Tab-separated table of C-alpha atoms and ligand atoms in Angstrom:
chain	number	residue	atom	x	y	z
A	1	MET	CA	110.856	120.832	-35.570
A	2	ALA	CA	110.497	118.576	-38.575
A	3	ARG	CA	111.832	119.972	-41.838
A	4	VAL	CA	108.787	118.784	-43.835
A	5	GLN	CA	105.816	120.001	-41.821
A	6	ALA	CA	102.403	119.868	-43.464
A	7	LEU	CA	100.288	120.443	-46.541
A	8	ARG	CA	98.695	123.859	-46.900
A	9	CYS	CA	95.875	125.040	-49.170
A	10	ARG	CA	97.138	127.602	-51.667
A	11	GLU	CA	93.777	129.400	-51.555
A	12	CYS	CA	92.489	129.418	-47.959
A	13	GLY	CA	95.579	128.392	-46.000
A	14	THR	CA	93.998	125.410	-44.208
A	15	GLU	CA	96.724	122.996	-43.116
A	16	TYR	CA	96.636	119.222	-43.366
A	17	GLN	CA	98.867	116.456	-42.067
A	18	LEU	CA	101.334	114.976	-44.534
A	19	GLN	CA	99.219	112.420	-46.389
A	20	PRO	CA	98.372	111.378	-49.954
A	21	THR	CA	95.808	114.051	-50.798
A	22	HIS	CA	95.885	117.046	-53.085
A	23	VAL	CA	92.744	119.156	-52.731
A	24	CYS	CA	91.499	121.223	-49.840
A	25	GLU	CA	88.336	119.872	-48.222
A	26	MET	CA	87.191	123.426	-47.471
A	27	CYS	CA	87.597	125.124	-50.852
A	28	PHE	CA	88.988	122.559	-53.342
A	29	GLY	CA	92.192	124.602	-53.664
A	30	PRO	CA	95.468	122.807	-54.424
A	31	LEU	CA	97.718	121.751	-51.535
A	32	ASP	CA	101.405	122.617	-51.250
A	33	VAL	CA	104.114	121.170	-49.004
A	34	VAL	CA	105.168	123.425	-46.113
A	35	TYR	CA	108.755	123.272	-44.853
A	36	ASP	CA	110.639	124.650	-41.916
A	37	TYR	CA	113.973	125.482	-43.469
A	38	SER	CA	115.514	127.098	-40.406
A	39	GLU	CA	117.608	124.063	-39.591
A	40	VAL	CA	118.862	123.404	-43.134
A	41	ALA	CA	119.734	127.001	-43.987
A	42	ARG	CA	123.159	126.899	-42.357
A	43	GLY	CA	125.856	125.402	-44.619
A	44	LEU	CA	123.284	124.660	-47.309
A	45	ARG	CA	125.332	125.849	-50.262
A	46	GLU	CA	128.324	123.734	-49.200
A	47	ARG	CA	126.098	120.669	-48.765
A	48	ILE	CA	124.597	121.184	-52.206
A	49	GLU	CA	127.964	121.656	-53.898
A	50	SER	CA	129.429	118.548	-52.277
A	51	GLY	CA	126.275	116.500	-52.985
A	52	PRO	CA	125.691	113.977	-55.780
A	53	SER	CA	125.749	115.041	-59.454
A	54	SER	CA	122.000	114.646	-59.651
A	55	MET	CA	118.983	116.669	-58.538
A	56	TRP	CA	119.326	114.991	-55.140
A	57	ARG	CA	122.048	117.489	-54.249
A	58	TYR	CA	118.900	119.535	-53.354
A	59	ARG	CA	117.503	116.905	-51.038
A	60	ASP	CA	117.271	119.434	-48.166
A	61	LEU	CA	114.651	121.308	-50.216
A	62	LEU	CA	112.583	118.258	-51.209
A	63	PRO	CA	109.777	116.545	-49.249
A	64	ILE	CA	111.331	113.108	-48.670
A	65	PRO	CA	111.781	112.228	-44.976
A	66	ASP	CA	115.395	112.426	-43.830
A	67	GLY	CA	117.054	109.036	-43.984
A	68	ALA	CA	114.486	107.437	-46.314
A	69	PRO	CA	116.118	105.608	-49.247
A	70	LEU	CA	115.743	107.299	-52.630
A	71	VAL	CA	114.487	105.795	-55.874
A	72	THR	CA	116.893	107.372	-58.319
A	73	LEU	CA	118.472	106.885	-61.740
A	74	ASP	CA	120.705	109.964	-61.303
A	75	GLU	CA	118.141	112.344	-62.782
A	76	GLY	CA	118.768	116.045	-63.026
A	77	PHE	CA	121.925	118.153	-62.893
A	78	THR	CA	121.532	118.237	-66.668
A	79	PRO	CA	123.691	120.565	-68.789
A	80	LEU	CA	122.988	124.285	-68.918
A	81	VAL	CA	124.190	125.001	-72.443
A	82	ARG	CA	125.307	128.449	-73.524
A	83	ALA	CA	123.694	128.858	-76.937
A	84	GLU	CA	126.012	131.200	-78.862
A	85	ARG	CA	125.005	130.276	-82.386
A	86	LEU	CA	121.278	130.284	-81.718
A	87	GLY	CA	121.698	133.426	-79.634
A	88	ALA	CA	123.485	135.156	-82.520
A	89	GLU	CA	120.480	134.465	-84.773
A	90	LEU	CA	118.219	136.084	-82.196
A	91	GLY	CA	120.434	138.938	-81.023
A	92	LEU	CA	120.748	137.394	-77.552
A	93	ARG	CA	124.263	137.384	-76.139
A	94	ASN	CA	123.404	135.471	-72.969
A	95	LEU	CA	121.048	132.765	-74.124
A	96	TYR	CA	121.106	129.442	-72.280
A	97	LEU	CA	119.283	126.150	-72.792
A	98	LYS	CA	118.600	123.832	-69.890
A	99	ASN	CA	118.995	120.492	-71.613
A	100	ASP	CA	116.575	118.240	-69.752
A	101	THR	CA	116.458	115.869	-72.712
A	102	MET	CA	119.479	114.306	-70.947
A	103	ASN	CA	117.464	112.777	-68.107
A	104	PRO	CA	117.281	108.962	-67.659
A	105	THR	CA	114.007	108.635	-69.607
A	106	ASN	CA	114.758	111.758	-71.646
A	107	SER	CA	112.274	114.176	-70.164
A	108	PHE	CA	112.031	116.453	-67.149
A	109	LYS	CA	109.366	114.129	-65.704
A	110	ASP	CA	112.143	112.062	-64.111
A	111	ARG	CA	112.599	114.853	-61.576
A	112	VAL	CA	109.024	114.734	-60.340
A	113	VAL	CA	108.717	110.961	-60.599
A	114	SER	CA	111.896	110.290	-58.636
A	115	VAL	CA	110.391	112.341	-55.799
A	116	ALA	CA	106.930	110.738	-56.097
A	117	VAL	CA	108.180	107.154	-56.158
A	118	SER	CA	110.639	107.798	-53.328
A	119	TRP	CA	107.848	109.350	-51.273
A	120	ALA	CA	105.407	106.516	-52.066
A	121	ARG	CA	107.875	103.781	-51.193
A	122	ALA	CA	108.837	105.534	-47.966
A	123	HIS	CA	105.130	105.581	-47.066
A	124	GLY	CA	104.449	101.915	-47.765
A	125	PHE	CA	102.761	102.100	-51.173
A	126	GLU	CA	103.154	99.034	-53.393
A	127	THR	CA	101.586	100.353	-56.588
A	128	MET	CA	102.236	103.528	-58.581
A	129	GLY	CA	99.798	105.077	-61.040
A	130	CYS	CA	99.568	108.102	-63.314
A	131	ALA	CA	97.484	109.875	-65.922
A	132	SER	CA	99.900	110.710	-68.688
A	133	THR	CA	100.354	112.368	-72.055
A	134	GLY	CA	103.256	109.929	-72.585
A	135	ASN	CA	106.381	111.163	-70.856
A	136	LEU	CA	105.035	110.668	-67.352
A	137	ALA	CA	104.039	107.078	-68.154
A	138	HIS	CA	107.532	106.384	-69.495
A	139	SER	CA	109.118	107.756	-66.351
A	140	VAL	CA	106.698	106.116	-63.891
A	141	ALA	CA	107.248	102.756	-65.597
A	142	ALA	CA	111.025	103.084	-65.321
A	143	TYR	CA	111.146	104.281	-61.710
A	144	SER	CA	108.575	101.711	-60.558
A	145	ALA	CA	110.726	98.982	-62.106
A	146	ARG	CA	113.764	100.440	-60.347
A	147	ALA	CA	111.894	100.395	-57.017
A	148	GLY	CA	110.284	96.994	-57.541
A	149	LEU	CA	106.778	98.494	-57.388
A	150	GLU	CA	103.755	97.612	-59.500
A	151	ALA	CA	102.706	100.315	-61.983
A	152	TYR	CA	99.481	101.228	-63.783
A	153	VAL	CA	99.954	103.922	-66.381
A	154	PHE	CA	96.978	105.496	-68.129
A	155	MET	CA	97.292	107.442	-71.363
A	156	PRO	CA	95.208	108.503	-74.342
A	157	ALA	CA	95.098	105.685	-76.910
A	158	ASP	CA	96.405	107.993	-79.680
A	159	ILE	CA	99.786	108.764	-78.044
A	160	GLU	CA	102.996	108.588	-80.146
A	161	ASN	CA	104.143	104.997	-80.787
A	162	ALA	CA	107.677	105.763	-79.569
A	163	LYS	CA	106.245	106.666	-76.164
A	164	VAL	CA	104.194	103.464	-75.961
A	165	VAL	CA	107.185	101.255	-76.799
A	166	SER	CA	109.588	103.031	-74.470
A	167	THR	CA	107.027	102.727	-71.652
A	168	SER	CA	106.026	99.100	-72.282
A	169	VAL	CA	109.571	97.779	-72.113
A	170	TYR	CA	109.550	98.167	-68.309
A	171	GLU	CA	106.427	95.958	-68.208
A	172	PRO	CA	103.998	98.205	-66.348
A	173	ASN	CA	100.259	97.763	-66.883
A	174	VAL	CA	99.647	100.097	-69.811
A	175	ILE	CA	96.045	101.255	-69.983
A	176	ALA	CA	95.289	102.985	-73.290
A	177	VAL	CA	92.148	105.021	-72.790
A	178	ARG	CA	89.845	105.934	-75.680
A	179	GLY	CA	89.672	109.587	-74.756
A	180	ASN	CA	91.846	112.692	-74.388
A	181	TYR	CA	94.164	113.503	-71.499
A	182	ASP	CA	91.519	115.365	-69.547
A	183	GLU	CA	89.267	112.317	-69.669
A	184	VAL	CA	92.146	110.057	-68.624
A	185	ASN	CA	92.847	112.383	-65.731
A	186	ARG	CA	89.228	112.345	-64.583
A	187	LEU	CA	89.188	108.541	-64.668
A	188	CYS	CA	92.381	108.393	-62.611
A	189	SER	CA	90.904	110.739	-59.998
A	190	GLN	CA	88.067	108.243	-59.579
A	191	LEU	CA	90.481	105.305	-59.412
A	192	ALA	CA	92.574	107.071	-56.772
A	193	GLU	CA	89.498	107.023	-54.505
A	194	GLU	CA	88.994	103.285	-55.041
A	195	PHE	CA	92.505	101.819	-54.971
A	196	PRO	CA	95.330	102.225	-52.444
A	197	TRP	CA	97.727	103.395	-55.128
A	198	ALA	CA	100.044	106.370	-55.332
A	199	PHE	CA	98.968	108.298	-58.439
A	200	CYS	CA	101.897	110.624	-59.115
A	201	ASN	CA	99.934	113.547	-60.479
A	202	ILE	CA	96.793	113.033	-58.404
A	203	ASN	CA	96.857	111.994	-54.757
A	204	VAL	CA	100.622	112.431	-54.271
A	205	ARG	CA	100.767	115.512	-56.496
A	206	PRO	CA	101.904	117.963	-53.768
A	207	PHE	CA	105.059	115.885	-53.197
A	208	TYR	CA	105.553	114.980	-56.857
A	209	ALA	CA	105.324	118.617	-57.954
A	210	GLU	CA	108.187	119.653	-55.679
A	211	GLY	CA	110.661	117.756	-57.878
A	212	SER	CA	110.235	120.386	-60.610
A	213	LYS	CA	111.940	122.999	-58.433
A	214	THR	CA	115.313	121.357	-59.015
A	215	LEU	CA	115.326	122.536	-62.635
A	216	THR	CA	115.455	126.137	-61.454
A	217	PHE	CA	117.796	125.394	-58.517
A	218	GLU	CA	120.285	123.858	-60.928
A	219	THR	CA	119.939	126.692	-63.428
A	220	ALA	CA	120.870	129.191	-60.710
A	221	GLU	CA	123.779	127.077	-59.478
A	222	GLN	CA	125.086	126.558	-63.019
A	223	LEU	CA	124.925	130.312	-63.646
A	224	GLY	CA	127.257	130.759	-60.655
A	225	TRP	CA	124.492	131.169	-58.070
A	226	ARG	CA	122.417	133.785	-59.774
A	227	LEU	CA	118.943	133.758	-61.212
A	228	PRO	CA	118.464	134.533	-64.905
A	229	ASP	CA	116.496	137.583	-66.051
A	230	GLU	CA	113.863	135.471	-67.780
A	231	ILE	CA	112.937	131.802	-68.138
A	232	VAL	CA	110.767	130.419	-70.951
A	233	ILE	CA	108.806	127.369	-69.799
A	234	PRO	CA	106.402	125.079	-71.687
A	235	ILE	CA	102.956	124.832	-70.079
A	236	GLY	CA	100.991	121.584	-69.850
A	237	SER	CA	99.132	121.458	-66.546
A	238	GLY	CA	101.168	124.447	-65.339
A	239	CYS	CA	102.449	122.372	-62.443
A	240	GLN	CA	106.139	122.959	-63.046
A	241	PHE	CA	105.678	126.649	-63.889
A	242	VAL	CA	104.267	127.273	-60.420
A	243	ARG	CA	107.185	125.382	-58.840
A	244	HIS	CA	109.772	127.448	-60.690
A	245	ARG	CA	108.316	130.530	-59.015
A	246	ARG	CA	108.598	128.776	-55.679
A	247	ALA	CA	112.133	127.545	-56.384
A	248	ALA	CA	113.276	131.064	-57.201
A	249	SER	CA	111.841	132.494	-53.996
A	250	GLU	CA	113.363	129.695	-51.930
A	251	LEU	CA	116.788	130.481	-53.408
A	252	ILE	CA	116.291	134.131	-52.510
A	253	GLU	CA	114.973	133.468	-49.003
A	254	LEU	CA	117.739	131.008	-48.206
A	255	GLY	CA	120.376	133.495	-49.352
A	256	LEU	CA	121.704	131.254	-52.127
A	257	VAL	CA	121.512	133.997	-54.772
A	258	PRO	CA	122.738	137.524	-54.045
A	259	ASP	CA	120.315	140.086	-55.474
A	260	GLY	CA	116.861	138.922	-54.508
A	261	ARG	CA	114.931	139.434	-57.734
A	262	LEU	CA	112.544	136.908	-59.216
A	263	PRO	CA	113.168	136.128	-62.886
A	264	ALA	CA	110.416	136.958	-65.357
A	265	LEU	CA	108.617	133.655	-65.860
A	266	THR	CA	107.218	133.266	-69.356
A	267	GLY	CA	104.835	130.494	-70.366
A	268	ALA	CA	104.716	128.781	-73.756
A	269	GLN	CA	101.817	126.934	-75.342
A	270	ALA	CA	100.909	125.513	-78.739
A	271	LEU	CA	98.031	127.398	-80.366
A	272	GLY	CA	96.429	123.975	-80.882
A	273	CYS	CA	96.021	123.744	-77.102
A	274	ALA	CA	96.309	127.189	-75.594
A	275	PRO	CA	93.832	127.603	-72.718
A	276	VAL	CA	96.351	129.504	-70.566
A	277	TYR	CA	97.451	131.728	-73.415
A	278	ASN	CA	93.793	132.490	-74.242
A	279	ALA	CA	93.163	133.596	-70.667
A	280	TRP	CA	96.329	135.714	-70.646
A	281	ARG	CA	95.379	137.350	-73.956
A	282	ASP	CA	91.901	138.107	-72.630
A	283	GLY	CA	93.323	139.657	-69.475
A	284	THR	CA	91.691	137.182	-67.108
A	285	ASP	CA	92.961	134.343	-64.953
A	286	ARG	CA	89.782	132.363	-65.599
A	287	VAL	CA	91.003	129.552	-67.837
A	288	GLN	CA	88.368	128.077	-70.207
A	289	PRO	CA	88.956	124.419	-71.142
A	290	VAL	CA	89.716	123.628	-74.793
A	291	ARG	CA	89.859	120.475	-76.913
A	292	PRO	CA	93.553	119.846	-77.747
A	293	ASP	CA	94.707	119.433	-81.335
A	294	THR	CA	98.493	119.783	-81.663
A	295	ILE	CA	101.687	117.833	-82.361
A	296	ALA	CA	102.878	118.959	-78.911
A	297	LYS	CA	101.053	116.050	-77.271
A	298	SER	CA	103.076	116.017	-74.073
A	299	ILE	CA	101.637	119.422	-73.159
A	300	ALA	CA	98.197	118.898	-74.747
A	301	ILE	CA	96.174	119.475	-71.606
A	302	GLY	CA	92.891	121.221	-72.344
A	303	ASN	CA	91.935	121.864	-68.713
A	304	PRO	CA	95.185	122.724	-66.911
A	305	SER	CA	94.820	122.537	-63.148
A	306	ASP	CA	97.456	125.184	-62.423
A	307	GLY	CA	96.435	127.415	-65.342
A	308	PRO	CA	95.128	130.369	-63.292
A	309	TYR	CA	98.323	130.436	-61.216
A	310	VAL	CA	100.445	130.510	-64.367
A	311	VAL	CA	98.620	133.637	-65.546
A	312	ARG	CA	99.077	135.331	-62.160
A	313	ILE	CA	102.751	134.403	-61.814
A	314	ALA	CA	103.586	135.503	-65.364
A	315	ARG	CA	101.967	138.863	-64.597
A	316	GLU	CA	103.568	139.204	-61.163
A	317	THR	CA	107.089	138.470	-62.393
A	318	GLY	CA	106.949	140.554	-65.588
A	319	GLY	CA	106.761	137.527	-67.864
A	320	VAL	CA	104.201	136.834	-70.587
A	321	VAL	CA	102.279	133.851	-71.938
A	322	GLU	CA	102.688	133.323	-75.678
A	323	ALA	CA	101.651	130.633	-78.146
A	324	VAL	CA	102.966	129.312	-81.463
A	325	THR	CA	101.625	127.504	-84.529
A	326	GLU	CA	102.472	123.927	-85.506
A	327	GLU	CA	104.794	125.274	-88.223
A	328	GLU	CA	106.584	127.490	-85.715
A	329	ILE	CA	107.130	124.482	-83.433
A	330	VAL	CA	108.766	122.500	-86.239
A	331	GLU	CA	110.824	125.510	-87.357
A	332	ALA	CA	112.121	125.960	-83.809
A	333	ILE	CA	113.059	122.283	-83.437
A	334	ARG	CA	114.991	122.438	-86.703
A	335	LEU	CA	116.699	125.730	-85.925
A	336	LEU	CA	117.870	124.373	-82.568
A	337	ALA	CA	119.243	121.195	-84.122
A	338	ARG	CA	120.994	123.149	-86.883
A	339	THR	CA	122.566	125.760	-84.630
A	340	GLU	CA	123.268	123.906	-81.379
A	341	GLY	CA	123.264	120.167	-82.127
A	342	ILE	CA	120.401	119.471	-79.724
A	343	PHE	CA	117.233	117.608	-80.723
A	344	THR	CA	114.228	118.433	-78.585
A	345	GLU	CA	110.682	117.131	-78.681
A	346	THR	CA	107.641	119.169	-79.637
A	347	ALA	CA	107.173	120.584	-76.111
A	348	GLY	CA	110.742	121.930	-76.255
A	349	GLY	CA	109.865	123.224	-79.725
A	350	VAL	CA	106.966	125.138	-78.203
A	351	ALA	CA	109.216	126.827	-75.626
A	352	LEU	CA	111.823	127.631	-78.255
A	353	GLY	CA	109.192	128.779	-80.738
A	354	VAL	CA	107.983	131.265	-78.141
A	355	LEU	CA	111.569	132.371	-77.504
A	356	LEU	CA	112.027	133.006	-81.253
A	357	LYS	CA	108.735	134.846	-81.532
A	358	LEU	CA	109.438	137.114	-78.570
A	359	ALA	CA	113.039	137.764	-79.613
A	360	ARG	CA	111.977	138.710	-83.138
A	361	ALA	CA	109.305	141.001	-81.710
A	362	GLY	CA	112.060	142.875	-79.823
A	363	ARG	CA	111.301	141.786	-76.287
A	364	TRP	CA	114.977	141.859	-75.234
A	365	GLN	CA	117.812	144.397	-75.602
A	366	GLY	CA	120.417	141.634	-76.053
A	367	ASP	CA	122.366	141.382	-72.796
A	368	GLU	CA	119.651	139.816	-70.655
A	369	VAL	CA	120.302	136.322	-69.325
A	370	VAL	CA	117.496	134.282	-70.884
A	371	VAL	CA	117.059	130.566	-70.240
A	372	THR	CA	114.757	128.186	-72.133
A	373	TYR	CA	113.812	124.846	-70.642
A	374	LEU	CA	114.103	121.998	-73.158
A	375	THR	CA	111.990	119.478	-71.315
A	376	GLY	CA	112.051	116.410	-73.585
A	377	HIS	CA	114.112	114.626	-76.262
A	378	GLY	CA	113.313	114.826	-79.960
A	379	LEU	CA	113.357	111.060	-80.506
A	380	LYS	CA	110.164	110.910	-78.447
A	381	THR	CA	108.238	112.833	-81.106
A	382	ALA	CA	110.326	112.192	-84.222
A	383	ASP	CA	107.144	111.469	-86.193
A	384	ALA	CA	106.169	115.118	-85.855
A	385	LEU	CA	109.011	115.931	-88.270
A	386	ASN	CA	108.059	113.360	-90.902
A	387	GLY	CA	108.576	114.982	-94.271
A	388	SER	CA	109.895	118.190	-92.733
A	389	ALA	CA	113.073	117.188	-90.924
A	390	GLY	CA	115.195	119.319	-93.255
A	391	GLY	CA	118.712	118.375	-94.366
A	392	ARG	CA	119.616	116.942	-97.744
A	393	ARG	CA	119.438	113.279	-98.611
A	394	VAL	CA	120.647	111.716	-101.829
A	395	GLU	CA	120.898	108.082	-102.841
A	396	ILE	CA	123.852	106.744	-104.812
A	397	ASP	CA	125.425	103.525	-106.052
A	398	PRO	CA	128.499	102.418	-104.084
A	399	THR	CA	130.891	103.884	-106.657
A	400	LEU	CA	132.990	107.047	-106.897
A	401	LYS	CA	131.378	107.788	-110.213
A	402	SER	CA	127.911	107.755	-108.791
A	403	PHE	CA	128.963	109.993	-105.911
A	404	ARG	CA	130.564	112.509	-108.317
A	405	GLU	CA	127.472	112.505	-110.507
A	406	VAL	CA	125.139	113.324	-107.671
A	407	VAL	CA	127.154	115.418	-105.249
A	408	SER	CA	129.103	118.500	-106.202
A	409	VAL	CA	131.603	119.272	-103.439
B	1	PLP	C1	104.764	117.249	-68.756
B	1	PLP	C2	105.628	118.021	-69.664
B	1	PLP	C3	105.623	119.423	-69.676
B	1	PLP	C4	104.627	120.265	-68.906
B	1	PLP	O1	104.711	120.199	-67.545
B	1	PLP	P1	103.495	120.690	-66.622
B	1	PLP	O2	104.074	120.642	-65.273
B	1	PLP	O3	102.369	119.726	-66.828
B	1	PLP	O4	103.105	122.057	-67.074
B	1	PLP	C5	106.523	120.078	-70.503
B	1	PLP	N1	107.374	119.392	-71.294
B	1	PLP	C6	107.408	118.046	-71.318
B	1	PLP	C7	108.368	117.369	-72.218
B	1	PLP	C8	106.548	117.316	-70.501
B	1	PLP	O5	106.597	115.979	-70.546
B	2	ZN	ZN1	91.307	125.667	-49.080
């Protein structure tokens, strides 16, 4: 039996052959990859531990055909940092940060893109595409260059300049769309019908999405093969949130973690774009689209495709969905930098802001193992801190006298 078997509708269970498609023809539900793990279960932990120092140590649990060459820049296996100083401020003695700012293009998107581009190349595609809030475009451009594939990346025209420059350097076709992400996404869905391209987050989404699981696999491995009590995850489309649930249950089912309990999965949004939080607050899983207005542009998705599943999974696992103001995002970014020496982008600030808010509201006793996913690097959104980066700056003449006049040590 093949390890990677089919695509299956999350809603009605209809199965489809492995092909570039992402919605069920019967009910429009999303499609997920189905595996038969029976043949990889034996010796799995040893194979993982002796595998490469990248997310590809989990290749057995990813949807790339055995033997197909990978398109990789050694993404993943990023540090799991024990945050003692930040934890002390919050009364958390076992606080960890998964530092995914350390990926090749400095965001967690490299995990999903490495899978998508590997899958596309193995299936004969010559052109990659994506609808992006910035980080995905950056990653798709880099991995397409690495693979020698053409790339068309679509993003809202008002995206941060740093993201445009760091994407353009790989010379993809950058299409700046006068519209918001949801409009870009709709356009790309139409293009995916017209052109024989692999759009990472559209027609090859079921394969692409699987790459997110590695973040949770690694977290468990780095904790000594155990799952944390709670994980705080930023929500854009909700795609990765859903995969973290799946990753945790795969670890349990495959016997890689001893006591089979799912972690509480908690979602984080910016109040300036909080459709999932609004649904959670209103006690429904019907997510009403909103018009995004926030500095957390990489998660500014007003109509999140996996939103309803996020609400259900948060409820099922004992997590919550919480949202923070723009000021709380900036405060969290600064507190992290000051206490742990890590600079995260606004999406990481959203996750941390939610961690701070929940900790201060007394959600935890203090000994729980809590992990926050820092999904992107601060240099990507440095402009968000303009005028509020903190620290002390003085200007002096190049003389001892001038220094003594201005600085009292
Ligand atoms: C895309 C992105 C997210 C959100 O991921 P989804 O799977 O869309 O929910 C979070 N953080 C960063 C930095 C991202 O680029
Ligand atoms: Zn269906």
